[in-house]
XYZ file of C-alpha atoms in Angstrom:
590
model
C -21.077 -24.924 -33.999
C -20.279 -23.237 -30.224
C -23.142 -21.174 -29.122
C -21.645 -17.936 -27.656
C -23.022 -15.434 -24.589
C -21.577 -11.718 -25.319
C -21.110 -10.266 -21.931
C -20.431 -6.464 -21.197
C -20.392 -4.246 -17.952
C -21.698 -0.594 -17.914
C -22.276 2.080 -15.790
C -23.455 5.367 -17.564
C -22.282 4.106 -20.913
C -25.322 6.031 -22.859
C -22.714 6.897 -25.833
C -21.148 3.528 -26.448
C -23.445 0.887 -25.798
C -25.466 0.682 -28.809
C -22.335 0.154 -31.370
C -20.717 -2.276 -29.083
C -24.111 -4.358 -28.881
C -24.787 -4.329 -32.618
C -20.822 -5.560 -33.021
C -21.784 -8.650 -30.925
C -25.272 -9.493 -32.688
C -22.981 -10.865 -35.819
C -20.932 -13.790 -33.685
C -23.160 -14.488 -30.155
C -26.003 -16.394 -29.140
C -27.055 -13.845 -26.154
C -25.914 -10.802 -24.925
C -26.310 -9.675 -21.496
C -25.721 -6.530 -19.637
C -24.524 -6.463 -16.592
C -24.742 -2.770 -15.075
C -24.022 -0.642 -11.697
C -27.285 1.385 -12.000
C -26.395 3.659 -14.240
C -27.787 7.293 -14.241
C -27.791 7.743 -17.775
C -29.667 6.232 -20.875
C -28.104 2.998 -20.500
C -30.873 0.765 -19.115
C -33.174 2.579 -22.136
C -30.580 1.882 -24.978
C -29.982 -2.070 -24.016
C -33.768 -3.089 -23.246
C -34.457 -1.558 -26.869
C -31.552 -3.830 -28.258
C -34.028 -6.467 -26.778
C -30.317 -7.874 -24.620
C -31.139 -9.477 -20.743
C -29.996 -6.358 -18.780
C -29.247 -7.459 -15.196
C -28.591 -4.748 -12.368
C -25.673 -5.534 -9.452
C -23.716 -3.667 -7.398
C -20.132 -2.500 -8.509
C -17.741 -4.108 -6.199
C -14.608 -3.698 -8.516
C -14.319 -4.435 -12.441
C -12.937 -7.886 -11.452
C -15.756 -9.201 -9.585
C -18.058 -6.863 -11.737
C -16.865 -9.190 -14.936
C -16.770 -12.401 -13.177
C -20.646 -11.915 -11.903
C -21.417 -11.254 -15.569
C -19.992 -14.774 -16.205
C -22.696 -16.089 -13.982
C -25.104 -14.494 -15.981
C -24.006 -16.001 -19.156
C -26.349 -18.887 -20.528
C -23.687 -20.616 -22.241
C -20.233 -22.072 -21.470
C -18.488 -20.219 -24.164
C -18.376 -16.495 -23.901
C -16.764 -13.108 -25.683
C -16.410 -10.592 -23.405
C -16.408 -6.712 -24.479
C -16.223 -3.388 -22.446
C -18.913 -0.813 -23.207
C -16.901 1.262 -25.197
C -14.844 -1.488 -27.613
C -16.334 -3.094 -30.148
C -15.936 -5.842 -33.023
C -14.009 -5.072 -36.214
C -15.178 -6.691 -39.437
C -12.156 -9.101 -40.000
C -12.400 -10.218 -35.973
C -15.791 -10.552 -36.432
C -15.346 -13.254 -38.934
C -12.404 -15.002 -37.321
C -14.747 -15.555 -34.650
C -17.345 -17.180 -36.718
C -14.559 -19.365 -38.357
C -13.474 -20.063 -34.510
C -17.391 -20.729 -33.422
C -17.495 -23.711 -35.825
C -14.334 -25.460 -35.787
C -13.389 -24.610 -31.950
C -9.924 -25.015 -32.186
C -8.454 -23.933 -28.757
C -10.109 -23.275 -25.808
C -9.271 -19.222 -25.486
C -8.560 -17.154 -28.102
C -6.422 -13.802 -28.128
C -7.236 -10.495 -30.134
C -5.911 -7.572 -30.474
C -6.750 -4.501 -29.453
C -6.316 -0.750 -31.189
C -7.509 1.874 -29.377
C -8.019 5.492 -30.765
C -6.904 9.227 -29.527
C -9.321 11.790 -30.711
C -10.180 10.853 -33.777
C -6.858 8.671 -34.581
C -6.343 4.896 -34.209
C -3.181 4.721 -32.505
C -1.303 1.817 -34.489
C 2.371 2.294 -32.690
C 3.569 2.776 -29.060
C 2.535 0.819 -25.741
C -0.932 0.874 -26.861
C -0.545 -1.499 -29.756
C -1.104 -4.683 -30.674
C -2.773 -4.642 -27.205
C -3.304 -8.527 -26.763
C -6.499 -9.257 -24.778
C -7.688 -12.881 -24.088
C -11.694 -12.059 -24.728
C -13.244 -15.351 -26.375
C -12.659 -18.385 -23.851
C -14.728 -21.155 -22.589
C -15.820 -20.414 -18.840
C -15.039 -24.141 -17.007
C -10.868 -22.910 -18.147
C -10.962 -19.779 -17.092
C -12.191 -16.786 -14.720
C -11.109 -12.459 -14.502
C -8.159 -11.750 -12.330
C -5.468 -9.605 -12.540
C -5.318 -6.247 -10.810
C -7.913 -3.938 -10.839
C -8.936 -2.219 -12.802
C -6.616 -3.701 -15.135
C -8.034 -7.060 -15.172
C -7.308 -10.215 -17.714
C -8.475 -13.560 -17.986
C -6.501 -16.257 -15.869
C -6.882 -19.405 -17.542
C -6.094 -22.776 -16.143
C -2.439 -24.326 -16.736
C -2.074 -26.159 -19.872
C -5.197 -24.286 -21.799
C -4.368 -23.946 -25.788
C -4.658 -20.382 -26.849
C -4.804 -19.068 -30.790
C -4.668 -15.614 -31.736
C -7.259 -14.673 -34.132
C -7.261 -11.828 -36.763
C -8.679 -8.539 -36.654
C -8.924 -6.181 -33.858
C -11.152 -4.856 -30.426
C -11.600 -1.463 -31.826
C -11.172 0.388 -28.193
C -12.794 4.354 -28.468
C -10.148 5.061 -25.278
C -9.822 9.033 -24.931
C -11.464 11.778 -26.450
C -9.136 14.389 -25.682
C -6.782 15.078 -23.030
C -9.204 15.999 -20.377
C -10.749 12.657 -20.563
C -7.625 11.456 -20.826
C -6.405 13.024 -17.229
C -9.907 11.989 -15.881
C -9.442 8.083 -16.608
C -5.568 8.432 -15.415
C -6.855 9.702 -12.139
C -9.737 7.403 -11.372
C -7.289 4.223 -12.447
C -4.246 5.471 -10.422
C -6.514 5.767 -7.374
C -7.571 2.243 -7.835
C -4.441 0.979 -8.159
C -3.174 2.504 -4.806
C -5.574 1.501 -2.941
C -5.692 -1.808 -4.420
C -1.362 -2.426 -3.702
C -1.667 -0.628 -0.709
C 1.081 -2.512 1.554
C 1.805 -5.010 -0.937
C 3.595 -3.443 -3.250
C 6.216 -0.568 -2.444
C 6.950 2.275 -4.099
C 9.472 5.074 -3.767
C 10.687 8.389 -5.750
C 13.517 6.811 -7.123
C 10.937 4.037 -8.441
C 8.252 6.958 -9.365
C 11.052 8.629 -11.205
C 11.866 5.193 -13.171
C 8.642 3.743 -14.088
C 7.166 7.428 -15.570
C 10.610 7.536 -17.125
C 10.843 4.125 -18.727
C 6.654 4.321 -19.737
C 7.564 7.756 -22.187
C 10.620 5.936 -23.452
C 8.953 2.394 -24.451
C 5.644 4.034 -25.875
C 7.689 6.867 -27.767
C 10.773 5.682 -28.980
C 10.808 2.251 -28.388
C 7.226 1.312 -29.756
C 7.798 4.198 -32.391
C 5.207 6.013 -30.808
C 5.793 9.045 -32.528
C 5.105 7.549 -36.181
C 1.462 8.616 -35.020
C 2.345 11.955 -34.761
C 0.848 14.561 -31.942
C -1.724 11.888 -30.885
C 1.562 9.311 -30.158
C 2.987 11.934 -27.823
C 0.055 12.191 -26.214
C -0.436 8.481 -25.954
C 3.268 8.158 -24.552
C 2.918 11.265 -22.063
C -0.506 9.360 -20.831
C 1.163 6.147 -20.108
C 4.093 8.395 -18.337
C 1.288 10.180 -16.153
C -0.326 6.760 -15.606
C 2.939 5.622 -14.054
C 3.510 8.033 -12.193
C 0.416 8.856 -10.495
C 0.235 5.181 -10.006
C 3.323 5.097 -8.332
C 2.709 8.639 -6.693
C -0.259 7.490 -5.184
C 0.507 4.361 -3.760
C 3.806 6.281 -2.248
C 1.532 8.456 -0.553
C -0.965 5.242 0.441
C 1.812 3.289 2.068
C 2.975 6.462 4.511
C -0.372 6.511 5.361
C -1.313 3.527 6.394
C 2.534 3.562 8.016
C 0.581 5.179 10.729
C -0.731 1.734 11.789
C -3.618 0.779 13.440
C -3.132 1.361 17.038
C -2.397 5.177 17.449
C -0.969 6.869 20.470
C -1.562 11.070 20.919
C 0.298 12.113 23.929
C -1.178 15.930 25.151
C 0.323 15.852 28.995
C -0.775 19.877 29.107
C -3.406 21.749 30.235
C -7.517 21.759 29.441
C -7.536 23.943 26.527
C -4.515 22.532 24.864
C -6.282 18.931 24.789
C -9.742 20.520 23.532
C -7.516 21.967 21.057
C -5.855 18.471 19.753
C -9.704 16.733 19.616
C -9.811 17.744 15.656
C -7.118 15.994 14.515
C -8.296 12.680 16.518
C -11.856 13.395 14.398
C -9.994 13.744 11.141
C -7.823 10.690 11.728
C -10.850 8.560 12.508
C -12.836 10.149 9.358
C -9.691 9.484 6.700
C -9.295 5.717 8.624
C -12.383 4.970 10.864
C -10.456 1.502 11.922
C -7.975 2.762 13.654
C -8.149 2.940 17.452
C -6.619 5.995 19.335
C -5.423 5.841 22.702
C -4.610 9.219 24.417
C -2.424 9.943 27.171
C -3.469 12.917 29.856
C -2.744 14.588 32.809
C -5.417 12.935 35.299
C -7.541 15.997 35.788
C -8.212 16.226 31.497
C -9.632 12.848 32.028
C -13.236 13.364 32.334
C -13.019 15.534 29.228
C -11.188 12.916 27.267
C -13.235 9.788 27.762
C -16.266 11.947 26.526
C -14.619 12.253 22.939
C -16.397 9.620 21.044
C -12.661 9.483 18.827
C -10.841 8.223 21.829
C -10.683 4.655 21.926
C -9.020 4.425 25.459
C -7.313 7.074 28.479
C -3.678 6.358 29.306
C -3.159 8.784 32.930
C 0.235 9.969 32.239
C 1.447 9.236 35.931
C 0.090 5.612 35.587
C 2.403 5.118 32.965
C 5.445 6.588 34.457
C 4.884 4.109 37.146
C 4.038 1.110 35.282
C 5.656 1.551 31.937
C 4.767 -2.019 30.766
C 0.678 0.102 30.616
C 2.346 1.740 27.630
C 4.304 -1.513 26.259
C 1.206 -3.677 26.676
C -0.543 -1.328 23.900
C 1.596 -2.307 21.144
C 1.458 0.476 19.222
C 2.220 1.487 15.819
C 2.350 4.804 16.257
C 2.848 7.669 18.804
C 2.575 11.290 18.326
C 4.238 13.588 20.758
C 1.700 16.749 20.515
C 3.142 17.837 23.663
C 7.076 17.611 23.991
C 7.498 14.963 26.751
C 10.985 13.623 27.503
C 9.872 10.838 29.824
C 7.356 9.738 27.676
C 9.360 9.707 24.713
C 11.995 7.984 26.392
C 9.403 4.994 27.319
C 7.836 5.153 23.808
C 11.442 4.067 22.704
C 11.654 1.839 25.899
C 8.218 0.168 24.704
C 9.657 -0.344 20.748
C 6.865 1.783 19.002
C 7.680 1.611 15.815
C 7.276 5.212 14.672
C 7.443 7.861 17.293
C 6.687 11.351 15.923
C 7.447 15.186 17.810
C 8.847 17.916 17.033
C 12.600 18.705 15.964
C 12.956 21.662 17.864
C 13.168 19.534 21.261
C 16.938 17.971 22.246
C 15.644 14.828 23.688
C 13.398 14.126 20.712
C 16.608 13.582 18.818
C 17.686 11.025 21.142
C 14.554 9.074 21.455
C 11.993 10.032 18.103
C 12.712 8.421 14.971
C 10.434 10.774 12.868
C 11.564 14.807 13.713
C 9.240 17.549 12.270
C 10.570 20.786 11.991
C 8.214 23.283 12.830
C 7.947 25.852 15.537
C 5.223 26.948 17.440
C 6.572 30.204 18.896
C 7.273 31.440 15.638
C 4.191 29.806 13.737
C 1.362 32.227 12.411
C -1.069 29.249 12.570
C -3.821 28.309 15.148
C -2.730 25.419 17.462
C -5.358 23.465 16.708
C -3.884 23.963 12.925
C -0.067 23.039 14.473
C -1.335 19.506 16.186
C -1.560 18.377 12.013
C 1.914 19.275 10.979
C 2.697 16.126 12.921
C 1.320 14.227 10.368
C 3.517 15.053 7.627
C 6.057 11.595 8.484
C 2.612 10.260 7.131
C 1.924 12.134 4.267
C -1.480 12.676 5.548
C -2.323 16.370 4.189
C -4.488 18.824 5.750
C -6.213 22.380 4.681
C -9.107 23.255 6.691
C -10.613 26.436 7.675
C -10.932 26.692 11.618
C -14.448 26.910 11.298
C -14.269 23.340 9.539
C -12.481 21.926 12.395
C -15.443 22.626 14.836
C -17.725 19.664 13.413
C -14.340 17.288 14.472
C -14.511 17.593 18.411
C -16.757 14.580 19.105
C -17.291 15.883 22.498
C -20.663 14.560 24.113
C -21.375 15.665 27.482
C -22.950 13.368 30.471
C -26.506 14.856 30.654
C -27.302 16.186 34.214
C -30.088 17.282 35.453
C -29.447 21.552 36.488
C -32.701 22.685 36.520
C -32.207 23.495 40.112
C -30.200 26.403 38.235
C -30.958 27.325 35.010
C -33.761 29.043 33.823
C -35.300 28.598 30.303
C -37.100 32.197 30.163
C -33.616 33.664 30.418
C -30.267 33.938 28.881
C -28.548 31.503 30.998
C -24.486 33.067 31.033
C -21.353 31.149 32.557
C -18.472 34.195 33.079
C -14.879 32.228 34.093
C -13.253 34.963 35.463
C -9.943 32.973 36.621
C -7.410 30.566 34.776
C -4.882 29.050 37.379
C -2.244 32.179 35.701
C -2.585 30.574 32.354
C -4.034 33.647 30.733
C -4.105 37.216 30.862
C -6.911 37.631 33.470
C -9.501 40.592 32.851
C -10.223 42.126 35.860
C -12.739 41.104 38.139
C -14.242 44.566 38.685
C -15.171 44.498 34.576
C -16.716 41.195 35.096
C -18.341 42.861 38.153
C -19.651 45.637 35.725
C -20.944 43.471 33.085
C -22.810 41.331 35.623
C -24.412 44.606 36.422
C -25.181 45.815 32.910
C -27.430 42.489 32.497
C -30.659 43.081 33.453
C -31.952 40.537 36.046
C -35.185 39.919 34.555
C -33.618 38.560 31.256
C -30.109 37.045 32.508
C -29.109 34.501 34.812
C -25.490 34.900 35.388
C -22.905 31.510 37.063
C -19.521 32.171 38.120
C -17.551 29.146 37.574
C -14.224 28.452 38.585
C -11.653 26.296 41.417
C -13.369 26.579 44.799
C -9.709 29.065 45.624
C -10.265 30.840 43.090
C -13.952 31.324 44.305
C -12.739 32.066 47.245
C -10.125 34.802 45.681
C -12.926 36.311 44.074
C -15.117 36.839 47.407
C -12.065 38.616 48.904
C -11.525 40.780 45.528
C -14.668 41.607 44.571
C -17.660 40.006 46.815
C -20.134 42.468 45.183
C -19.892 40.586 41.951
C -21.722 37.287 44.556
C -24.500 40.069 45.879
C -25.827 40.753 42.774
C -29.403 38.769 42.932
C -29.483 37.270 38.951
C -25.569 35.988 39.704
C -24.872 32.616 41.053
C -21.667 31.601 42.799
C -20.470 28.286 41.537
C -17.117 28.018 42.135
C -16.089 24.825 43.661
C -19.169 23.358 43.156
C -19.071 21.280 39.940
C -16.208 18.484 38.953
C -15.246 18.634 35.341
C -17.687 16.379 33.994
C -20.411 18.120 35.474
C -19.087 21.498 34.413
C -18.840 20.199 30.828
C -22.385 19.237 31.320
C -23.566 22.575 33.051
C -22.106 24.518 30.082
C -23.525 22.281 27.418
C -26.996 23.362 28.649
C -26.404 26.583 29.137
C -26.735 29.471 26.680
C -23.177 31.320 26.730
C -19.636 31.648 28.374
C -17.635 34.276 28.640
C -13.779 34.321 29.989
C -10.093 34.975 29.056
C -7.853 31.967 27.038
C -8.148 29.600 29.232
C -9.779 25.554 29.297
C -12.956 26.281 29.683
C -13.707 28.858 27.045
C -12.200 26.341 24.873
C -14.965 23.810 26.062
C -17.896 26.265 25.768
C -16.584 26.264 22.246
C -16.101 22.616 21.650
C -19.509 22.136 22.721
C -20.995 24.260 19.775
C -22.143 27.402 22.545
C -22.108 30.982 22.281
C -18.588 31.865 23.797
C -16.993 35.171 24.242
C -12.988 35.038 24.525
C -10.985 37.924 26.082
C -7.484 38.079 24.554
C -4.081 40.237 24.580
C -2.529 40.919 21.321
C 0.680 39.834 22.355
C 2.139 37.218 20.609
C 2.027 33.844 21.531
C -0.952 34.446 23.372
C -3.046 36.201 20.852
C -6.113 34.994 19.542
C -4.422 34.256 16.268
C -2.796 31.297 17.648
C -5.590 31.118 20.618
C -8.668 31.845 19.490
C -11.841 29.243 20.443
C -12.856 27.255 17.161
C -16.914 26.773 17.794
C -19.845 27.600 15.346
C -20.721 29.981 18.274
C -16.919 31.086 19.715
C -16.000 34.553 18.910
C -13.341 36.956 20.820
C -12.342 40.201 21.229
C -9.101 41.629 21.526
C -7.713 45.599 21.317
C -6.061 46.167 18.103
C -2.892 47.409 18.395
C 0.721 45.685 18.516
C 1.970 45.162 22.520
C 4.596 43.334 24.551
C 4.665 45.258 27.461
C 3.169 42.966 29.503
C 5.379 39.626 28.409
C 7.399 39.512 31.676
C 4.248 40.222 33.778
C 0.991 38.580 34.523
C -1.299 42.116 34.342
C -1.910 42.974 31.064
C -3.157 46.490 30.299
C -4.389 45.913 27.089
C -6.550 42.905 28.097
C -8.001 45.589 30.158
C -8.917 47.890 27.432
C -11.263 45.469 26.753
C -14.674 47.280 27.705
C -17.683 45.733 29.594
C -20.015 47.801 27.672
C -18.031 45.999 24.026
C -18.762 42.618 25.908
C -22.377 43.686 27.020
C -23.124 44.220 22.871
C -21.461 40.918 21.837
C -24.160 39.000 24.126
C -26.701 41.117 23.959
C -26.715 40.900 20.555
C -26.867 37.220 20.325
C -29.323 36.440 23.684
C -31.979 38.881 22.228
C -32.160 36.553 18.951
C -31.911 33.697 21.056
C -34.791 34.311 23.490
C -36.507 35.443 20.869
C -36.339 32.137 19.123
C -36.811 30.059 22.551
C -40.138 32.372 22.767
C -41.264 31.188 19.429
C -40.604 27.446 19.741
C -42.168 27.707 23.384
């Protein structure tokens, strides 16, 4: 007579073990358990039983089972998941089988309950599972986590009598539970192997209801075989669903082009969805095309792989060719770029459908517009995802952990006190904003008192130099510290990183101050597309204030009155409120 091993794998199996270990004490030799540190009773229950319990890692049922192989003592083993067990007639066609050893593998069938029903019709039944075979003829393969045995060419296999009794679903919550976690495995397992499609969706969930119902006479086991045949059908098609969904994804390639050839704020604005393409596929490498001056920002997001200067590449298109791409997404609408993104043969070139050019040079058009659009444009930059089906739904305030910026540390002690409120005020934006004017900036300087603010003016050294010919009383105030012209962008990015606030209108830098996680004051109009609905700075710290009212006056003109409505003494109360705290708090630490 064969001596047997009984092998099983658990994880949190607390309610099944014992009955499937008592099965196996009628027909093995040894049983071991082979478990993924379960969190339950399951390690308690088995070292009762007196079984060798072994603890390993869960890789994936496949090379969960064939580790427990290792484990077994003996060449001949029966192999049983935690929640099957022995019936009485297969018990004793294994004992007939354990003295005679007629074949080499032997095949049983399985019958698996719903609720409280054994489910004797349908796709479920006779389930035939290879589970007795001797280990030098055969090893688990398969897919996971539906794995079999693969046996060696030419192996004799008998069937034996009697069934794996299989306690499979309780009800048809567990039921959707176990469909879920086994889909999900499945698409990521076939994941640009095997394709998939609707029309393929629609005829494997189709064909699954019809063989388990009608053809396998499901319904002979009444409301439990409907539920049996609309659980295979929901298998199917989240299987199929899912690995749809996985193969546009991973469409997107590995080498990833984002093209932003705008201005400061726009690229701060487009660092999130770099973040949350490197969290959702952290192998990926991003390259990102700029205008030269965005550079310094750029290279200091820890999500961009490599800068591509925009002007470089009109030049020397073979800079963009020599990538190889799988992937570039036109963020900004760029018809020279596009044209040598088609030039270059990237394979899936992505912008939106409301440009002419895009037509003649993208292959993947999304039809959105941003005029129009009531979301932020950091929320926008993700629509060009869909081609992907890579979904989105954050919150703004979840895109602020995404940035990645880190800032060159400098040394501006020279400037910056730590027993005051160190504020940066931006009064200009090179005409891209709605400018407050410089005589409220003037009047908020002077509302600070000197003894618990240092103020900066930062800015272009013209539009320094506009400022001392507009206002040069705002530069005579003692606590404020002109330094326009005086810092490159990396150093400004640094200077406002250790600094305690910012305040200015929509422009680059506010959008930094906010990036960086600081305290940061925008000054908007209401007028649509420039209101802080589409505008605002996304920071832990960024806030903004705008007058509440519905305006356009101003659309053909670069004053705005209601930007202007804006009071120093409203802006004067935002900080105030926040540097009191936050003295307060550098007193206590000090």
């Amino acid at each position: 007579m064969v001596k047997l091993s009984g092998v099983i794998i658990t994880y949190n199996e607390e309610k099944n073990i014992a009955r499937c270990i008592d099965s196996l004490r009628a027909v093995v030799d040894e049983i071991v358990v082979v478990d993924s540190f379960s969190r339950d009773r399951t390690r308690e229950i088995c070292l009762s039983k007196g079984v060798r319990f072994v603890e390993h890692t869960f890789r994936s049922h496949i090379d969960q089972k064939n580790y427990a192989l290792t484990q077994a003592t003996y060449p001949y083993v029966l192999s049983l998941d935690a929640d099957e067990y022995l019936s009485e007639e297969l018990v004793q066609s294994i004992l007939a089988a354990k003295r005679e050893w007629p074949a080499e593998a032997y095949r049983m069938n399985r019958l698996s309950s719903y609720g409280s029903r054994w489910i004797k019709h349908g796709s479920w039944y006779p389930d035939r599972k290879i589970r007795l075979w001797n280990r030098a003829v055969g090893i688990w393969g398969g897919e996971n986590p539906h794995d079999k045995v693969i046996l060696k060419r030419g192996t004799k296999v008998r069937q034996l009598e009697g069934d794996i009794l299989h306690r499979a679903y309780k009800d048809s919550r567990e039921t959707l539970d176990k469909i879920q976690r086994y889909s999900d495995i499945f698409a990521s397992e076939n994941v640009g192997k095997r394709s998939s499609s609707i029309l393929k969706i629609f005829i494997h969930t189709t064909f699954a209801f019809s063989k388990s119902y009608f053809i396998k006479r499901g319904f002979l086991d009444g409301y439990e075989g409907l539920m049996v045949a609309k659980a295979e059908a929901n298998h199917a098609f989240y299987k199929y669903a899912k690995l749809f969904e996985a193969n546009k994804r991973s469409s997107i390639g590995k080498r990833i082009v984002i093209s932003r050839t705008d201005n400061l704020g726009d690229v701060i604005l487009t660092l999130p969805l770099l973040g949350y393409l490197k969290a959702i596929m952290p192998e990926i490498r991003i390259y990102f095309i700029g205008k030269p001056y965005t550079h310094a920002v750029i290279e200091r997001c820890i999500h961009v792989d490599k800068f591509l200067d925009r002007q470089e590449i009109l030049v020397n298109p073979e800079k963009l060719r020599s990538i190889q791409a799988d992937s570039i997404l036109f963020i900004y609408p760029d018809r020279q770029l596009a044209k040598l993104a088609k030039e270059a043969g990237i394979p899936k070139r992505v912008a939106t459908a409301h440009r002419w050019f895009n037509w003649l040079y993208c292959n993947y058009r999304v039809d959105f517009s941003r005029l129009r659009s009531k979301s932020h444009e950091s929320q926008l930059n993700f629509k060009l995802l869909a081609p992907f089906k890579i979904y989105w739904d954050f919150d703004l305030k979840e895109l602020a952990s995404l940035y990645g910026l880190v800032p060159t540390l400098r040394n501006h002690s020279a400037y910056l006190s730590p027993a005051h409120f160190n504020l940066i005020i931006h009064p200009k934006s090179k005409g891209s904003a709605r400018e407050w004017h410089l005589d409220h900036y003037y009047e908020l300087a002077a509302s600070l008192p000197a003894d618990r603010y240092r103020i900066f003016v930062t800015g272009l050294k013209e539009e320094g130099e506009a400022i001392r010919r507009e206002m040069p009383r705002l530069f005579a105030l003692d606590h404020v510290t002109d330094m326009t012209g005086k810092l490159t962008l990396d150093e400004l990015m640094s200077f406002i990183s250790q600094a305690d606030g910012l305040v200015a209108c929509s422009t680059g830098v506010l959008h930094l101050a906010a990036a960086l996680g600081k305290f940061a004051i925008g000054l908007y109009s209401p007028m649509r597309p420039i209101h802080p609905g589409r505008w605002m700075p996304i920071g832990n710290q960024a806030n903004y204030l705008v007058i509440n009212k519905t305006c356009s006056d101003c659309r053909r003109s670069k004053e705005c009155r209601c930007v202007n409505e804006i009071t120093p003494a409203q802006v004067q109360q935002r900080i105030q409120l926040f540097a009191e705290s936050a003295l307060r708090k550098r007193y206590a630490e000090s």
